[in-house]
Amino acid sequence: MKNRTLIYFVVVLLGVSLFSCKGEEEYHSISDKIEGESKPYHGALTSEQLLADTELIEITEGEHTFLIPERKGQIKSFACIECHSKPVSQMMGKDAPKAHWDIKVNHANSDAMNCATCHNGEDMNQLNTLTGKNIDFNLSYKLCSQCHSSQFEDWKGGAHGKKVAGWAPPRASNTCVNCHNPHSPSFEKRWPVQFNTKTAIERNEGLGH
Amino acid sequence: MSDNKKWYSLDLGLNNKKESSGSCGCGKSEGSCSSTPKEQVEEELSPEEFYEAAINASIGEERHRDGFEQVFDVKMDRRSAFKKLTASLLIGAGAVTTSCSVTTGSDTKEKAQIDWEEQFKGNYKLMTDEEKQGTINRLMRSYELRTDKKINMTAENAAEDVLFGYAFNISKCQGYMNCVSACVEENNQDRNSEMQYIRIHEMKDGEGFKFDKADDNYYHEVPAEGHFYMGTQCFHCDNPPCVEVCPVQATWKEEDGLVVIDYDWCVGCRYCMAACPYDGRRFNWSKPEVPEPEVNKNQHYLGNRMRKKGVMEKCTFCVQRTRKGKNPACVEACPTGARIFGNLLDPDSTIRWVLENKKVFRLKEDLGTEPKFWYFMD
């Protein structure tokens, strides 16, 4: 009798153990796996080579430290004071050369914003906050974040915006003005770059075969 | 690794054992592999030996076969045996005639030699690194012989501590389709059949995901009033049904989570296509054609190398790019930043921030396929 129970036990144990070694996976779900194997990446893959041609600045916002593209070098007519030698009010006369004729401000309404909301009329090389503090053109995201605070949070974490080059560290993220035109920030309606006419055909053909 | 386990699972030495050493299947250095008495299995064998014996009992020598043996030394019906023999014979005959001929050039001989060796190569999954290098060298040379153009093909393996994941912002996508274009160009998809790995679905606001009512072939300016856009592609499931159903093991999950296909091993049965709940796989009904100047010459064996007629293909998260640290082509091309890609195991990565701080969800989560592709919104 005892022997029989023993044999029964051995058989059940063997059965269970055979089934339990079916897969090589040791985690129940992908989130368990992520949690279980998570560690800061210092592996062989890096974005350094991909970023080599881009001028970058390191910034720290909250707990996030990452790189952003340098901006001033990309602005064609910087420094601004090379032309803005006089206050704006004096330069706006009839005879003055029109430099920014193509800029139309399409950003909030005219009650909320005008040129002076962002540009410092006294010092054109700098931007200014709503309270009149100077902001460097390279750090223009600080200006945007005054109103767009939730987008700013997402951008710091990486949920808003795009990375420069690859996924591998170091992290380099585009700033607001790399994707949005600050004078007209919203994306335009346009035709898709391509469209697909064959999806339906492909599916039907797949069924027909 | 085993310290992190959340529950008990039997360790039969599976993880300690990387590669079986020696020529003998059961791992023993002497004696016969096949005749292991049953009593010994239960009483005297160590767990590792037991595991080996159990595998031997079920699939025997099968798993140690390589190259030639994988093709010929298996039980098959007469029809497929003759088919394989004929194919090999034709190639062999070609090789013999060209190599013995005095009139044919050395290029033709070399091509015949390459075709011969390619015909008898094994499954990529089972290849050693040298064999991988061997096959990509042959494929590069073969392309050069056929077209006089050089391509660069790699066989990079998955990097350690990397698990690829993807996040898609449904409130950012505007349906511009830049991702689709970039994908087609990057991955050398067939231009005739307009094969596309990514689908962008136009859906009505406020109705949720209704794939039967979504417009996948929209032809108007975007974004259309009252609509939102969402993209689907291969989700690189952690528990992929396509891999499970493949009868010839031509598709599998790599260490970094990518679900890949060995195009040379695929027999085109399309079981995987039927098994995929996400419409993630595509089939080549005809020989894919890409105009020579448009061919992307930076290729990976498992990624964007030229396919042939009658095989499956799919998104590989641009394995040729991502295993070099770059983003997939769709992520790079997206003008609105709706697509986020990164290493799920790295707590400092942006994809991890998205998963931890945004409200995320996955498609058909109840199927247990564990897609590594999350949707979120602002």
XYZ file of C-alpha atoms in Angstrom:
587
model
C 0.000 0.000 0.000
C 2.750 2.395 0.997
C 4.708 1.438 -2.061
C 1.785 2.288 -4.278
C 1.399 5.788 -2.821
C 5.127 6.306 -3.253
C 4.982 5.279 -6.884
C 1.952 7.499 -7.381
C 3.852 10.422 -5.868
C 6.900 9.830 -8.028
C 4.778 9.652 -11.163
C 2.920 12.877 -10.327
C 6.156 14.651 -9.456
C 7.746 13.486 -12.673
C 4.726 14.597 -14.648
C 4.665 18.020 -13.040
C 8.385 18.523 -13.448
C 8.236 17.524 -17.111
C 5.495 20.051 -17.778
C 7.144 22.781 -15.781
C 10.302 22.704 -17.873
C 8.438 23.228 -21.113
C 9.613 26.792 -21.700
C 12.899 28.466 -20.955
C 11.152 31.587 -19.697
C 11.388 32.369 -16.032
C 8.984 35.291 -15.913
C 5.238 35.272 -16.048
C 4.868 38.482 -17.996
C 6.931 40.993 -19.889
C 6.550 43.539 -17.089
C 8.000 41.016 -14.615
C 10.875 40.458 -16.973
C 11.500 44.190 -17.358
C 11.430 44.625 -13.606
C 13.552 41.559 -12.948
C 16.332 42.250 -15.412
C 16.342 46.002 -15.378
C 19.679 47.776 -14.976
C 21.210 50.968 -16.390
C 22.642 50.258 -19.811
C 26.397 50.523 -20.156
C 26.672 48.101 -23.026
C 28.607 48.212 -26.233
C 26.031 50.158 -28.207
C 26.210 53.938 -28.077
C 24.921 56.896 -30.043
C 28.193 58.789 -29.708
C 29.293 58.193 -33.283
C 25.867 59.107 -34.622
C 25.944 62.347 -32.647
C 29.505 63.227 -33.612
C 28.453 65.748 -36.291
C 25.919 67.553 -34.115
C 26.807 70.389 -31.786
C 25.158 69.569 -28.470
C 24.705 71.114 -25.042
C 24.078 69.181 -21.855
C 21.136 70.332 -19.754
C 19.717 69.185 -16.445
C 16.030 69.679 -15.774
C 14.755 68.085 -12.588
C 16.069 64.553 -12.445
C 16.736 64.372 -16.168
C 20.113 65.134 -17.679
C 20.432 64.935 -21.432
C 21.787 66.654 -24.524
C 20.003 69.118 -26.774
C 21.153 70.582 -30.103
C 22.913 73.918 -29.978
C 20.653 76.555 -31.521
C 22.464 79.851 -31.980
C 24.803 78.416 -34.607
C 21.760 77.389 -36.654
C 20.120 80.837 -36.736
C 21.248 82.453 -39.955
C 21.369 86.054 -38.773
C 22.634 85.689 -35.259
C 23.753 87.696 -33.351
C 20.607 89.819 -33.629
C 22.261 93.028 -32.505
C 24.357 93.076 -35.651
C 21.224 94.524 -37.276
C 19.224 95.522 -34.225
C 21.528 98.373 -33.362
C 18.642 100.651 -32.452
C 15.505 99.968 -30.401
C 12.759 98.191 -32.346
C 10.437 101.215 -32.270
C 12.972 103.266 -34.231
C 13.708 100.462 -36.710
C 10.072 100.013 -37.665
C 9.977 103.210 -39.722
C 8.940 103.351 -43.377
C 12.408 103.574 -44.855
C 13.971 100.833 -42.774
C 14.874 97.544 -44.533
C 12.327 94.833 -43.952
C 14.101 91.750 -42.606
C 11.382 89.677 -41.001
C 8.686 90.337 -43.583
C 7.911 86.612 -43.903
C 7.209 86.020 -40.238
C 3.547 85.905 -39.296
C 2.839 85.214 -35.676
C 0.250 82.487 -35.515
C 0.754 81.496 -31.922
C -2.004 82.182 -29.379
C -4.048 85.304 -30.076
C -2.802 88.860 -30.205
C -4.240 89.628 -26.767
C -2.104 86.928 -25.211
C 1.075 87.252 -27.195
C 3.070 89.611 -29.338
C 6.738 89.806 -30.315
C 7.713 91.242 -26.944
C 6.267 88.272 -25.066
C 9.311 86.295 -26.094
C 11.831 88.753 -27.529
C 13.636 91.246 -25.401
C 13.315 94.596 -27.167
C 16.204 96.030 -25.173
C 18.570 93.142 -25.777
C 17.682 91.326 -28.993
C 20.360 88.672 -28.442
C 18.308 87.270 -25.605
C 14.811 85.976 -25.150
C 12.883 86.988 -22.062
C 10.482 85.309 -19.694
C 7.067 86.692 -18.853
C 8.642 88.322 -15.827
C 11.451 89.880 -17.835
C 14.346 87.547 -17.059
C 16.818 86.790 -19.836
C 16.842 83.414 -21.561
C 19.622 82.302 -23.862
C 18.538 81.356 -27.408
C 20.108 77.942 -26.847
C 17.735 77.286 -23.960
C 14.563 78.487 -25.660
C 12.641 75.493 -24.258
C 12.560 77.377 -20.952
C 10.467 80.018 -22.666
C 7.966 77.510 -24.086
C 7.681 75.633 -20.801
C 6.230 78.709 -19.077
C 2.849 78.002 -20.657
C 3.169 74.453 -22.028
C 3.940 72.842 -18.715
C 2.464 69.396 -19.348
C 4.271 69.124 -22.684
C 7.419 70.176 -20.862
C 7.011 67.340 -18.349
C 6.529 64.836 -21.174
C 9.466 66.241 -23.090
C 11.809 65.918 -20.127
C 10.850 62.278 -19.702
C 10.920 61.562 -23.409
C 7.227 61.058 -24.177
C 6.992 64.273 -26.220
C 9.349 65.139 -29.033
C 12.000 63.210 -30.840
C 15.460 61.953 -30.141
C 18.452 63.017 -32.184
C 20.005 59.928 -33.803
C 19.692 56.609 -32.007
C 18.073 54.943 -29.009
C 21.358 54.048 -27.318
C 22.850 56.321 -24.661
C 23.830 59.127 -24.411
C 20.365 60.594 -24.786
C 20.060 63.575 -27.119
C 16.613 65.113 -27.636
C 15.407 67.701 -30.051
C 14.046 70.830 -28.408
C 10.680 72.492 -29.092
C 11.955 74.652 -31.947
C 13.550 71.731 -33.797
C 10.068 70.464 -34.673
C 7.758 73.445 -34.132
C 8.118 76.815 -35.781
C 7.934 79.116 -32.755
C 5.981 81.705 -34.741
C 3.460 79.151 -35.989
C 3.815 76.059 -33.873
C 0.992 73.772 -34.931
C 1.452 71.094 -37.615
C -0.234 71.831 -40.919
C -2.828 69.792 -42.704
C -1.305 68.086 -45.728
C -1.481 65.110 -48.057
C 0.035 61.866 -46.813
C 3.459 61.239 -48.354
C 2.093 58.033 -49.769
C -1.084 56.080 -49.688
C -1.803 52.446 -50.023
C -4.204 51.137 -52.601
C -3.212 47.526 -52.329
C -4.118 46.609 -48.778
C -7.612 45.517 -49.726
C -6.427 43.685 -52.841
C -3.700 41.937 -50.889
C -6.097 40.772 -48.251
C -8.629 39.473 -50.779
C -5.956 37.780 -52.826
C -4.710 36.169 -49.658
C -8.180 34.749 -49.109
C -8.568 33.686 -52.713
C -5.456 31.571 -52.829
C 19.150 35.532 -12.868
C 17.463 32.876 -10.785
C 17.528 35.197 -7.727
C 14.905 37.368 -9.354
C 12.402 34.578 -9.805
C 8.926 35.285 -8.555
C 7.845 31.677 -8.207
C 9.237 28.210 -8.136
C 10.252 26.593 -11.387
C 12.237 23.447 -11.757
C 15.862 24.138 -12.702
C 17.122 21.270 -14.771
C 20.362 22.971 -15.677
C 18.743 24.535 -18.697
C 20.271 27.927 -18.137
C 23.727 26.734 -17.173
C 24.133 24.832 -20.349
C 25.049 26.992 -23.285
C 26.213 24.622 -25.969
C 26.420 20.857 -25.800
C 30.035 19.839 -25.986
C 31.412 16.889 -27.861
C 29.904 15.043 -30.705
C 27.688 12.786 -28.654
C 24.102 13.895 -28.270
C 23.565 12.950 -24.660
C 26.602 14.834 -23.383
C 28.338 11.716 -22.149
C 31.862 11.162 -23.297
C 31.568 7.430 -23.742
C 29.004 4.712 -24.225
C 25.859 4.725 -26.227
C 23.454 7.659 -26.147
C 20.275 5.934 -27.104
C 20.072 3.027 -24.703
C 19.445 4.501 -21.285
C 17.630 2.079 -19.008
C 14.430 3.460 -17.547
C 15.217 2.746 -13.913
C 18.363 4.817 -14.179
C 16.386 7.802 -15.346
C 14.384 7.896 -12.174
C 17.061 7.028 -9.681
C 20.662 7.624 -10.618
C 20.839 10.427 -13.127
C 21.644 13.971 -12.131
C 19.036 16.556 -13.158
C 21.185 17.610 -16.086
C 21.616 14.087 -17.358
C 17.949 13.465 -16.842
C 17.100 16.468 -18.963
C 19.403 15.296 -21.728
C 17.944 11.815 -21.620
C 14.404 13.164 -21.717
C 15.161 15.277 -24.758
C 16.901 12.366 -26.443
C 13.935 10.166 -25.848
C 11.616 12.646 -27.522
C 13.535 14.158 -30.436
C 16.727 12.150 -30.332
C 19.470 13.196 -32.674
C 17.312 15.822 -34.350
C 18.635 18.790 -32.426
C 22.288 18.108 -33.111
C 21.919 18.064 -36.819
C 23.330 20.766 -38.936
C 23.516 21.761 -42.577
C 23.319 18.743 -44.805
C 21.858 16.524 -42.112
C 19.020 18.944 -41.419
C 17.976 18.671 -45.044
C 18.459 15.021 -45.794
C 18.691 13.039 -42.624
C 15.040 13.444 -41.627
C 11.952 11.384 -42.196
C 9.982 12.789 -45.076
C 7.516 11.557 -47.610
C 8.673 10.507 -50.981
C 7.342 13.579 -52.741
C 9.284 16.114 -50.723
C 12.342 13.881 -50.732
C 12.307 13.806 -54.517
C 11.701 17.531 -54.660
C 14.698 18.227 -52.475
C 16.873 15.733 -54.308
C 15.948 17.194 -57.666
C 16.627 20.748 -56.544
C 19.972 19.777 -55.088
C 20.795 17.660 -58.098
C 20.124 20.530 -60.475
C 22.357 22.818 -58.496
C 24.942 20.086 -58.175
C 24.841 19.342 -61.873
C 25.219 23.026 -62.573
C 28.155 23.193 -60.234
C 29.817 20.179 -61.789
C 29.348 21.250 -65.401
C 30.533 24.773 -64.765
C 33.489 23.805 -62.651
C 34.630 21.117 -65.064
C 33.971 23.178 -68.140
C 36.882 24.863 -69.835
C 34.738 27.472 -71.528
C 32.882 28.985 -68.578
C 34.459 31.894 -66.733
C 35.675 31.796 -63.167
C 32.728 34.001 -62.123
C 30.198 31.421 -63.245
C 32.110 28.722 -61.469
C 32.214 30.744 -58.297
C 28.516 31.470 -58.552
C 27.766 27.780 -58.913
C 29.960 27.056 -55.929
C 28.107 29.693 -53.855
C 24.695 28.359 -54.904
C 25.809 24.863 -53.943
C 26.960 25.932 -50.496
C 23.887 28.084 -49.896
C 21.615 25.182 -50.801
C 23.075 23.071 -47.999
C 23.460 25.624 -45.252
C 21.608 25.055 -42.001
C 19.016 27.086 -40.126
C 20.471 30.470 -39.179
C 19.301 29.957 -35.612
C 21.630 26.988 -35.259
C 24.643 28.509 -37.009
C 27.851 29.344 -35.203
C 29.208 32.859 -35.628
C 31.688 31.601 -38.243
C 28.918 29.947 -40.205
C 26.886 33.161 -40.031
C 29.851 35.102 -41.342
C 30.284 32.454 -44.037
C 26.744 32.743 -45.320
C 26.682 36.544 -45.381
C 30.036 36.557 -47.196
C 28.544 34.225 -49.794
C 25.400 36.327 -50.131
C 27.390 39.535 -50.546
C 29.629 37.902 -53.146
C 26.638 36.397 -54.913
C 24.982 39.823 -55.173
C 28.197 41.271 -56.534
C 28.497 38.524 -59.135
C 24.911 38.971 -60.252
C 24.665 42.755 -60.338
C 28.220 44.093 -60.227
C 27.137 46.162 -57.216
C 28.416 45.746 -53.693
C 26.227 45.421 -50.653
C 27.152 45.421 -47.007
C 25.485 42.668 -45.025
C 26.006 41.990 -41.330
C 25.106 39.183 -38.965
C 25.222 41.100 -35.699
C 23.843 39.093 -32.810
C 21.609 40.544 -30.107
C 23.488 42.764 -27.656
C 23.461 41.835 -23.980
C 21.125 43.635 -21.553
C 18.978 44.918 -24.389
C 15.278 44.246 -24.853
C 13.666 46.356 -27.526
C 10.337 48.032 -26.955
C 8.157 50.505 -28.797
C 5.578 53.072 -27.776
C 3.075 54.827 -30.015
C 1.335 58.081 -29.118
C -2.165 57.933 -30.596
C -2.811 61.606 -29.894
C 0.302 62.640 -31.845
C -0.071 60.567 -34.992
C -1.604 62.698 -37.755
C -1.632 60.079 -40.514
C 1.108 61.683 -42.634
C 2.498 58.226 -43.520
C 6.160 59.306 -43.476
C 6.822 56.192 -41.417
C 5.432 53.906 -44.107
C 7.541 55.482 -46.850
C 10.669 55.323 -44.748
C 9.982 51.692 -43.878
C 9.526 50.644 -47.508
C 12.754 52.351 -48.538
C 14.774 51.099 -45.605
C 13.641 47.507 -45.794
C 13.704 46.927 -49.562
C 10.047 45.970 -49.771
C 8.533 44.928 -53.064
C 7.452 47.995 -55.034
C 5.083 46.130 -57.363
C 2.779 44.713 -54.744
C 3.235 47.861 -52.602
C 4.025 45.711 -49.610
C 3.982 47.690 -46.377
C 4.707 46.460 -42.871
C 3.013 49.418 -41.166
C -0.685 50.119 -41.410
C -2.094 53.482 -40.409
C -5.736 53.196 -39.468
C -7.999 56.244 -39.592
C -10.612 55.961 -36.886
C -13.517 58.104 -35.760
C -13.127 60.086 -32.558
C -15.158 58.807 -29.659
C -15.776 55.331 -31.026
C -12.662 53.640 -29.719
C -10.704 51.114 -31.740
C -13.004 49.692 -34.360
C -10.759 48.017 -36.889
C -13.685 46.886 -39.015
C -14.830 50.471 -39.405
C -11.386 52.024 -39.746
C -10.206 53.395 -43.069
C -6.797 51.932 -43.941
C -6.684 53.327 -47.466
C -7.613 56.939 -46.911
C -6.857 59.356 -49.709
C -7.370 62.903 -48.535
C -5.620 65.620 -46.580
C -4.711 64.639 -43.040
C -5.496 64.948 -40.218
C -9.156 64.652 -41.182
C -11.669 66.429 -38.982
C -13.074 64.241 -36.205
C -10.627 61.388 -36.735
C -7.582 59.977 -35.013
C -4.838 57.787 -36.386
C -3.160 54.719 -35.049
C -0.469 52.537 -36.512
C -0.009 48.783 -36.314
C 2.918 46.646 -37.378
C 4.682 43.613 -35.933
C 4.485 43.963 -32.159
C 7.364 41.577 -31.437
C 5.347 39.666 -28.873
C 7.209 38.187 -25.956
C 5.015 35.138 -26.351
C 4.657 35.065 -30.118
C 1.999 32.739 -31.585
C 3.691 32.898 -35.000
C 6.812 31.242 -33.604
C 4.791 28.537 -31.946
C 3.049 27.456 -35.131
C 5.990 27.523 -37.533
C 6.493 23.889 -38.590
C 10.094 24.359 -39.704
C 11.353 26.798 -37.051
C 12.073 29.432 -39.645
C 10.890 32.159 -37.268
C 11.950 32.684 -33.685
C 12.466 35.241 -30.943
C 15.965 36.630 -30.524
C 17.593 37.493 -27.184
C 16.807 41.196 -27.593
C 13.136 40.379 -28.156
C 13.029 40.711 -31.932
C 10.898 38.156 -33.726
C 12.817 37.337 -36.885
C 12.541 35.126 -39.949
C 15.196 33.116 -41.752
C 13.981 33.760 -45.303
C 16.049 30.865 -46.632
C 14.499 28.423 -44.202
C 10.879 29.557 -44.628
C 8.739 27.173 -46.664
C 5.934 29.694 -47.169
C 3.169 27.756 -45.435
C 1.766 30.986 -43.915
C 0.771 29.342 -40.636
C 2.411 32.293 -38.884
C 0.344 34.742 -40.880
C -2.804 32.931 -39.778
C -1.648 32.760 -36.182
C -0.791 36.461 -35.848
C -3.672 38.329 -34.221
C -2.246 41.702 -35.304
C -1.939 41.365 -39.090
C 1.804 41.696 -38.605
C 3.096 39.377 -41.308
C 3.282 39.665 -45.077
C 3.721 37.083 -47.794
C 5.591 37.388 -51.074
C 3.233 36.245 -53.800
C 5.782 37.251 -56.402
C 9.496 37.918 -56.485
C 10.018 41.254 -54.737
C 11.430 43.862 -57.072
C 13.304 46.976 -56.066
C 14.882 49.252 -58.690
C 18.647 48.864 -58.363
C 19.384 52.504 -57.412
C 16.771 52.337 -54.647
C 18.166 49.211 -52.986
C 19.285 49.868 -49.425
C 22.699 48.299 -49.380
C 23.171 48.277 -45.625
C 21.613 44.976 -44.798
C 21.262 42.380 -42.095
C 20.740 38.686 -42.726
C 17.564 38.696 -40.637
C 16.408 42.120 -41.772
C 16.235 43.945 -45.066
C 18.237 41.675 -47.358
C 16.550 40.839 -50.614
C 13.744 38.334 -50.198
C 12.454 35.822 -52.677
C 9.105 34.632 -53.878
C 7.007 32.539 -51.529
C 8.460 33.531 -48.173
C 7.134 35.474 -45.213
C 8.510 38.796 -44.094
C 7.650 41.441 -41.514
C 8.866 44.361 -39.481
C 12.090 43.548 -37.607
C 12.302 46.878 -35.754
C 14.942 47.555 -38.462
C 17.386 45.027 -37.000
C 20.085 46.347 -39.339
C 19.785 49.769 -37.674
C 18.791 49.041 -34.093
C 21.582 46.574 -33.412
C 23.929 49.435 -34.259
C 22.252 51.774 -31.772
C 20.136 53.677 -34.300
C 16.391 54.141 -34.176
C 14.156 52.242 -36.603
C 13.477 54.115 -39.845
C 9.831 54.813 -38.914
C 10.829 56.440 -35.621
C 13.380 58.609 -37.377
C 10.942 59.606 -40.120
C 7.921 60.459 -37.958
C 7.452 64.241 -38.150
C 5.319 64.488 -35.020
C 7.342 62.357 -32.609
C 4.501 59.895 -32.106
C 6.908 56.963 -32.151
C 9.250 56.119 -29.298
C 11.780 53.304 -29.313
C 14.285 52.066 -26.790
C 15.736 49.538 -24.415
C 13.114 48.232 -21.982
C 15.727 46.997 -19.534
C 17.396 50.388 -19.136
C 15.627 52.367 -16.381
C 17.087 55.604 -17.808
C 15.604 55.086 -21.253
C 12.762 57.238 -22.525
C 10.621 54.200 -23.315
C 10.757 53.234 -19.650
C 9.687 56.737 -18.642
C 6.710 56.466 -20.966
C 5.701 53.078 -19.568
C 6.005 54.283 -15.997
C 4.472 57.751 -16.312
C 1.881 57.654 -19.067
C -1.327 55.687 -19.295
C -0.354 52.854 -21.597
C -2.228 49.917 -23.060
C -1.643 47.170 -25.551
C -3.825 45.624 -28.215
C -5.640 42.376 -27.449
C -3.800 41.998 -24.180
C -6.184 39.232 -23.145
C -4.606 36.900 -25.701
C -1.472 36.688 -23.577
C 0.823 37.377 -26.510
C 2.637 40.075 -24.496
C 3.337 42.521 -27.328
C 6.311 44.813 -26.709
C 4.424 47.649 -28.361
C 2.494 50.044 -26.167
C -0.024 52.743 -27.046
C -0.412 55.892 -25.013
C -1.856 59.374 -25.290
C -1.005 62.860 -24.098
